[in-house]
Phi, psi and omega in degrees: 000126183294126176283147180239140175226168180186183182236130173249147181166183176193128354280164177243114177253239177298125185241115173299315187299316181298315180295315182300309185285326176298316178294322179296314181298318179293315183295320185263004178066036181269129180278080183206163178222151180236126184234161175263135179235085179286107181261112181295335177221135182297338178296344179284352181299319182300318179294320179300315181296313183292331182271357185231078185296337181269002182286120185252341182192153180226145163265152181235132178231186182308134006251029193251008185298334178261316183297332185291340186302324183290349179265358187264151178276334182201160175222157178289165178299324178299316181296325178300327178278318187282315182084021179210146183236136172232000177223133175237128175259127183250122181224168178253125179230116180055042177078006183238141176289136180236134181244124177238133183262141178227169174231114176258352179300315185293326178292313180299319180293310183300315183294326181279338181274324188313314182296342183270344189285146173237161185302327183283353178277095184250339185226150183219145170262129179248112184275117182109155184230018181277195183300322180294322181294328179296319178293321179295315179301315180299316180297316181298317179298320178295334179271002179081020179252134181273116181268148172232125181282145177230133179218182182291330181238141179285132172210176184303123179081001181227125176278155170264163178300328179292338180284346188283100181254185184298319181296314181295318181293325179289328181285324185260096185275355175241130178232124183242121176269115178252005178274163176277007181301128180095355180288144176306135010267357184270065190285348181273353182277153174199159179297138185277060175271161178283086185300333181294345179267000177284153180225179176293348179275348184275149170245125180241112186249124181249122178293339176293140180236354178229104016281169182297321174243109182279168177298322175303312180293318182299314181294322179293319181296326177299332180268004177093003182288154172279133185235157178205142175262182188267012185293315179297321177302317180298315178299315183292321179290328178292318177299318179295320179299317179297320177298319180297313182296329189248341185239011177054043177293000000 
């Protein structure tokens, strides 16, 4: 019986996950299929599960990485800390479908960032406050880097873009964009940080991978910063997701 996997989110356009897993199944001779499930409302997840008896696992993307947790029977210890899920393992227990949530984003991000780090990188600005930023914050803390969230509006524990002055930019040598700003097709958009304060000592990491060089990366590179997009992170988190679905991690 063909196993089924898929991606939930809304809207779902170009999907890295579908291409990655379809190619993997063909290459490795795995009897499985990967589909897109654009759920206009997260409450439709229950119907998807009940109508799909062969569904063994799901990836979760914007905007449901946090909302999906209330539909799960269990979550990993990492998720309890992070507060966001991007992988769901579906299994049968005592004749009942069981859904357990995991987070592979933080593993993919950490593993792809490590080779770029230098000892002087002690603090980081994390642009955005959604589900992806939660995984990034968790990963940074595990790496011994102190993260500070940045968003459009200032609130307790979160800086606004207007707050970013010379002192803050000099202190935070790592800047991670977790927002969808600059993603295709709106490739001219970017987070409104003071790019003129970037230096060759900065690392600017964009979770966006389409286009390959985002406006955020282009502006940072002009100032001499080291830049990286989110493609390696995507590959690494996808590999981790497959391990979760098949090896009960």
